Coordinates of C-alpha atoms in Angstrom, one line a residue:
X1027 CA 41.6 80.7 63.4
X1028 CA 44.4 78.1 63.2
X1029 CA 42.8 76.6 60.1
X1030 CA 42.8 80.0 58.3
X1031 CA 46.5 80.5 59.2
X1032 CA 47.3 77.0 57.9
X1033 CA 45.5 77.6 54.6
X1034 CA 47.3 81.0 54.2
X1035 CA 50.6 79.3 54.8
X1036 CA 49.9 76.7 52.1
X1037 CA 49.0 79.4 49.6
X1038 CA 52.2 81.3 50.3
X1039 CA 54.3 78.1 50.0
X1040 CA 52.7 77.2 46.7
X1041 CA 53.3 80.7 45.3
X1042 CA 57.0 80.5 46.3
X1043 CA 57.3 77.0 44.5
X1044 CA 55.6 78.3 41.4
X1045 CA 57.8 81.4 41.2
X1046 CA 60.9 79.3 41.7
X1047 CA 60.0 77.0 38.8
X1048 CA 59.2 79.9 36.7
X1049 CA 62.6 81.5 37.4
X1050 CA 64.4 78.3 36.4
X1051 CA 62.4 78.1 33.2
X1052 CA 63.2 81.8 32.5
X1053 CA 66.9 81.2 33.1
X1054 CA 66.9 78.3 30.7
X1055 CA 65.1 80.3 28.1
X1056 CA 67.6 83.2 28.4
X1057 CA 70.5 80.8 28.0
X1058 CA 69.0 79.2 24.9
X1059 CA 68.3 82.7 23.4
X1060 CA 71.8 83.9 24.1
X1061 CA 73.2 80.8 22.2
X1062 CA 70.8 81.4 19.3
X1063 CA 71.8 85.1 19.2
X1064 CA 75.5 84.3 19.2
X1065 CA 75.0 81.9 16.2
X1066 CA 72.8 84.4 14.5
X1067 CA 75.3 87.2 15.1
X1068 CA 78.1 85.0 13.6
X1069 CA 76.2 84.2 10.5
X1070 CA 75.1 87.8 10.0
X1071 CA 78.7 89.0 10.4
X1072 CA 79.9 86.6 7.8
X1073 CA 77.2 87.6 5.4
X1074 CA 77.9 91.3 5.9
X1075 CA 81.6 90.8 5.4
X1076 CA 81.0 88.9 2.2
X1077 CA 78.8 91.7 0.8
X1078 CA 81.4 94.3 1.7
X1079 CA 84.1 92.3 -0.1
X1080 CA 82.0 91.7 -3.1
X1081 CA 81.4 95.4 -3.5
X1082 CA 85.2 95.7 -4.4
X1083 CA 85.2 93.2 -7.3
X1084 CA 88.1 90.9 -7.9
X1085 CA 88.9 89.9 -11.5
X1086 CA 89.6 86.2 -11.7
X1087 CA 91.0 84.3 -14.6
X1088 CA 88.7 81.3 -15.2
X1089 CA 90.5 78.1 -15.8
X1090 CA 89.8 74.3 -15.6
X1091 CA 92.6 73.7 -13.1
X1092 CA 91.0 72.4 -9.9
X1093 CA 91.9 73.7 -6.4
X1094 CA 91.9 71.2 -3.5
X1095 CA 91.0 72.5 0.0
X1096 CA 92.5 70.5 2.9
X1097 CA 91.1 71.0 6.4
X1098 CA 93.1 71.1 9.6
X1099 CA 93.4 68.8 12.6
X1100 CA 89.9 67.6 13.5
X1101 CA 88.4 69.4 10.6
X1102 CA 85.1 68.6 8.9
X1103 CA 83.1 69.7 5.9
X1104 CA 82.3 72.8 7.9
X1105 CA 85.9 73.9 7.9
X1106 CA 85.9 75.2 4.4
X1107 CA 82.2 75.3 3.6
X1108 CA 82.0 79.0 4.4
X1109 CA 84.9 80.0 2.2
X1110 CA 83.8 77.8 -0.7
X1111 CA 80.3 79.3 -0.5
X1112 CA 81.6 82.8 -0.5
X1113 CA 83.8 82.1 -3.5
X1114 CA 80.8 80.8 -5.3
X1115 CA 78.7 83.8 -4.3
X1116 CA 81.4 86.1 -5.6
X1117 CA 81.7 84.0 -8.8
X1118 CA 85.4 83.3 -8.1
X1119 CA 85.1 79.6 -8.3
X1120 CA 82.7 76.6 -8.6
X1121 CA 82.4 73.8 -6.1
X1122 CA 82.5 70.5 -8.1
X1123 CA 83.4 67.6 -5.8
X1124 CA 83.8 66.6 -2.2
X1125 CA 86.2 63.7 -1.7
X1126 CA 86.3 61.6 1.5
X1127 CA 89.5 59.6 2.1
X1128 CA 89.4 56.6 4.4
X1129 CA 92.5 55.6 6.4
X1130 CA 93.2 52.8 3.9
X1131 CA 93.3 55.3 1.0
X1132 CA 89.9 54.4 -0.4
X1133 CA 88.1 57.5 -1.8
X1134 CA 84.4 58.2 -2.1
X1135 CA 83.0 61.3 -3.9
X1136 CA 80.0 63.5 -3.9
X1137 CA 79.3 65.9 -6.8
X1138 CA 80.0 65.9 -10.5
X1139 CA 83.2 66.7 -12.3
X1140 CA 82.3 68.8 -15.4
X1141 CA 85.8 69.7 -16.7
X1142 CA 84.8 73.3 -17.3
X1143 CA 86.8 76.5 -17.1
X1144 CA 85.0 77.7 -13.9
X1145 CA 87.8 77.6 -11.4
X1146 CA 86.6 74.2 -10.0
X1147 CA 87.0 73.6 -6.3
X1148 CA 87.3 70.2 -4.6
X1149 CA 86.9 69.8 -0.9
X1150 CA 89.0 67.0 0.6
X1151 CA 87.9 65.3 3.9
X1152 CA 89.9 62.9 5.9
X1153 CA 87.6 60.3 7.6
X1154 CA 90.3 60.0 10.3
X1155 CA 90.5 63.7 10.8
X1156 CA 93.0 63.6 13.7
X1157 CA 95.7 61.5 12.1
X1158 CA 99.3 62.6 11.7
X1159 CA 100.7 64.8 8.9
X1160 CA 102.7 61.9 7.4
X1161 CA 99.6 59.8 6.8
X1162 CA 97.7 62.9 5.6
X1163 CA 100.5 63.6 3.0
X1164 CA 99.9 60.0 1.8
X1165 CA 96.2 60.6 1.5
X1166 CA 96.8 63.8 -0.5
X1167 CA 98.9 61.7 -2.8
X1168 CA 96.0 59.2 -3.0
X1169 CA 93.6 62.0 -3.9
X1170 CA 95.8 63.3 -6.7
X1171 CA 96.4 59.8 -8.1
X1172 CA 92.6 59.1 -8.0
X1173 CA 91.7 62.4 -9.8
X1174 CA 94.4 61.8 -12.4
X1175 CA 93.3 58.2 -13.0
X1176 CA 89.5 58.8 -13.0
X1177 CA 89.3 62.3 -14.6
X1178 CA 92.8 62.6 -16.3
X1179 CA 93.6 65.8 -14.4
X1180 CA 97.3 66.6 -14.4
X1181 CA 97.4 70.0 -12.7
X1182 CA 96.1 71.3 -9.4
X1183 CA 96.3 74.1 -6.8
X1184 CA 96.4 73.3 -3.0
X1185 CA 94.9 75.3 -0.1
X1186 CA 95.5 74.0 3.4
X1187 CA 94.4 75.4 6.8
X1188 CA 96.5 74.7 9.9
X1189 CA 97.6 71.0 9.8
X1190 CA 96.2 70.8 6.3
X1191 CA 98.8 73.4 5.3
X1192 CA 101.6 71.4 7.1
X1193 CA 100.4 68.1 5.5
X1194 CA 100.3 69.7 2.0
X1195 CA 103.8 71.1 2.5
X1196 CA 105.0 67.7 3.6
X1197 CA 103.5 66.2 0.5
X1198 CA 105.3 68.7 -1.6
X1199 CA 108.7 68.0 0.0
X1200 CA 108.2 64.3 -0.2
X1201 CA 106.6 63.8 -3.7
X1202 CA 107.3 67.2 -5.4
X1203 CA 109.6 65.8 -7.9
X1204 CA 107.7 62.6 -8.7
X1205 CA 107.0 62.9 -12.4
X1206 CA 104.2 60.3 -12.3
X1207 CA 102.0 62.6 -10.1
X1208 CA 100.1 65.7 -11.2
X1209 CA 101.8 69.2 -11.0
X1210 CA 100.9 71.5 -8.2
X1211 CA 100.9 75.0 -9.6
X1212 CA 100.1 77.1 -6.6
X1213 CA 100.0 76.3 -2.9
X1214 CA 98.3 78.4 -0.1
X1215 CA 98.9 77.7 3.6
X1216 CA 96.6 79.4 6.1
X1217 CA 97.6 79.4 9.8
X1218 CA 100.0 76.5 9.4
X1219 CA 102.5 75.8 12.3
X1220 CA 105.5 74.9 10.2
X1221 CA 107.9 75.0 13.2
X1222 CA 105.3 73.2 15.3
X1223 CA 104.7 74.7 18.8
X1224 CA 108.3 74.9 20.2
X1225 CA 109.2 77.6 22.6
X1226 CA 112.4 79.7 22.6
X1227 CA 111.7 81.9 19.6
X1228 CA 109.5 84.5 21.2
X1229 CA 112.1 87.2 21.4
X1230 CA 113.5 86.8 17.9
X1231 CA 112.6 89.6 15.5
X1232 CA 110.7 88.7 12.4
X1233 CA 113.5 90.3 10.3
X1234 CA 116.1 88.0 12.0
X1235 CA 113.7 85.0 11.5
X1236 CA 113.6 85.8 7.8
X1237 CA 117.4 86.3 7.5
X1238 CA 118.6 83.4 9.7
X1239 CA 115.7 81.1 10.3
X1240 CA 114.3 80.2 13.8
X1241 CA 116.6 80.0 16.8
X1242 CA 114.9 76.8 18.1
X1243 CA 113.7 74.3 15.6
X1244 CA 111.2 71.4 15.9
X1245 CA 111.6 67.9 14.5
X1246 CA 109.0 68.9 11.9
X1247 CA 111.1 71.9 10.8
X1248 CA 114.3 69.8 10.7
X1249 CA 112.5 67.4 8.3
X1250 CA 111.4 70.3 6.1
X1251 CA 115.0 71.6 6.1
X1252 CA 116.2 68.3 4.7
X1253 CA 113.3 67.8 2.3
X1254 CA 113.1 71.3 0.9
X1255 CA 115.3 70.3 -2.0
X1256 CA 112.3 68.1 -3.2
X1257 CA 109.9 71.0 -3.2
X1258 CA 108.9 71.5 -6.9
X1259 CA 110.4 74.7 -8.3
X1260 CA 107.3 75.4 -10.4
X1261 CA 105.0 75.6 -7.3
X1262 CA 104.3 79.1 -6.1
X1263 CA 103.5 79.5 -2.4
X1264 CA 101.4 82.0 -0.5
X1265 CA 101.7 81.8 3.3
X1266 CA 99.0 83.5 5.4
X1267 CA 99.2 83.9 9.2
X1268 CA 97.0 85.7 11.6
X1269 CA 97.9 88.3 14.3
X1270 CA 95.2 89.0 16.9
X1271 CA 97.3 92.0 18.1
X1272 CA 96.4 91.0 21.7
X1273 CA 100.0 90.3 22.9
X1274 CA 99.8 86.6 21.8
X1275 CA 102.0 87.2 18.8
X1276 CA 99.9 85.0 16.6
X1277 CA 96.3 83.8 16.0
X1278 CA 95.9 82.5 19.5
X1279 CA 97.0 79.0 18.5
X1280 CA 99.8 79.3 16.0
X1281 CA 102.5 81.9 16.6
X1282 CA 103.5 84.3 13.8
X1283 CA 107.1 82.9 14.1
X1284 CA 106.1 79.3 13.6
X1285 CA 103.9 80.2 10.7
X1286 CA 106.5 82.4 9.0
X1287 CA 109.5 80.1 9.8
X1288 CA 109.1 78.3 6.4
X1289 CA 109.9 81.5 4.6
X1290 CA 113.6 81.1 5.4
X1291 CA 113.7 77.7 3.7
X1292 CA 111.7 78.9 0.7
X1293 CA 113.8 82.0 0.1
X1294 CA 117.2 80.6 0.7
X1295 CA 116.5 77.9 -1.9
X1296 CA 115.2 80.7 -4.2
X1297 CA 111.7 79.2 -4.5
X1298 CA 108.6 81.3 -5.3
X1299 CA 107.3 82.5 -2.0
X1300 CA 105.0 85.3 -0.6
X1301 CA 103.7 85.8 2.9
X1302 CA 100.9 87.9 4.4
X1303 CA 100.1 88.8 8.0
X1304 CA 96.4 89.3 8.5
X1305 CA 95.2 91.5 11.4
X1306 CA 91.9 92.9 12.6
X1307 CA 88.7 91.0 13.2
X1308 CA 88.3 87.2 12.5
X1309 CA 92.0 86.5 12.7
X1310 CA 91.9 83.8 15.4
X1311 CA 93.0 80.4 14.3
X1312 CA 89.6 78.9 13.8
X1313 CA 88.3 82.1 12.1
X1314 CA 91.0 82.6 9.5
X1315 CA 89.1 80.6 6.9
X1316 CA 86.0 82.7 7.7
X1317 CA 87.9 86.0 7.1
X1318 CA 87.0 87.7 3.9
X1319 CA 90.4 89.4 3.8
X1320 CA 91.9 85.9 3.6
X1321 CA 89.3 85.0 0.9
X1322 CA 90.6 87.8 -1.3
X1323 CA 94.2 86.9 -0.7
X1324 CA 93.6 83.3 -1.6
X1325 CA 91.4 84.0 -4.7
X1326 CA 93.7 86.7 -6.0
X1327 CA 96.8 84.5 -5.6
X1328 CA 95.2 81.5 -7.3
X1329 CA 92.9 83.0 -9.9
X1330 CA 93.8 86.6 -10.6
X1331 CA 94.4 87.7 -14.2
X1332 CA 98.1 88.2 -14.7

């Protein structure tokens, strides 16, 4: 009798152990499936958005002027890959080169420059992708010098996300009047913190910001105030900021007021400037370059037929 009870106990114990292992395996499988579904959902959403936008065609003027795409802090090839792919799918532009800039200014390239009127796009990657905006401005200069020397290109457009927008602007207010460098025809900033991340402007109205500039300014903004006279007068600027409309007054990282603060300097010096606040889905800071509304604003500004 005792032996039967002992055997029964062992059977129950083994069943509990097996069930426990099975539950842990099931839990792991569920977690992996959730992650996969989230990635699949994101990719599907981007594809659907692209199709929706392409159904409302944008007429672009095909030119041979290249457009450089500059990623933000910590950015990689993935930062602008989605946007460039959508531009190609919609036949708004053609990706030609990817340039990687080393900290010493040495540049390597992937792709082929064809010098065709297909709205060529060039992706710029910084090997040290978390360096400061001063060094990045120098690297942008290195890229422009390289392309002028190797391919005799004398005119460009610039598109920069986040710190890439700040670094591009710093380049323009540092070297904008250097006649030995190529001309920048159009510049687009996306989610760029032009007044850094200072506090104290939260209660200022956007109208007052536009009329008087920010109440509290950062060192970065003070530099831009001094350097704005170097900004090239022929360079038209489009400034795009995101608004999640969740009470954060911005894209979750960059405030609307920091992003739009540069408008005061541009307009008071009578430079060509336009700004757009994007709301709705995919307006968080890291999603702005995946937003098809932003796609259209960028493509229309750079390539639309006059």
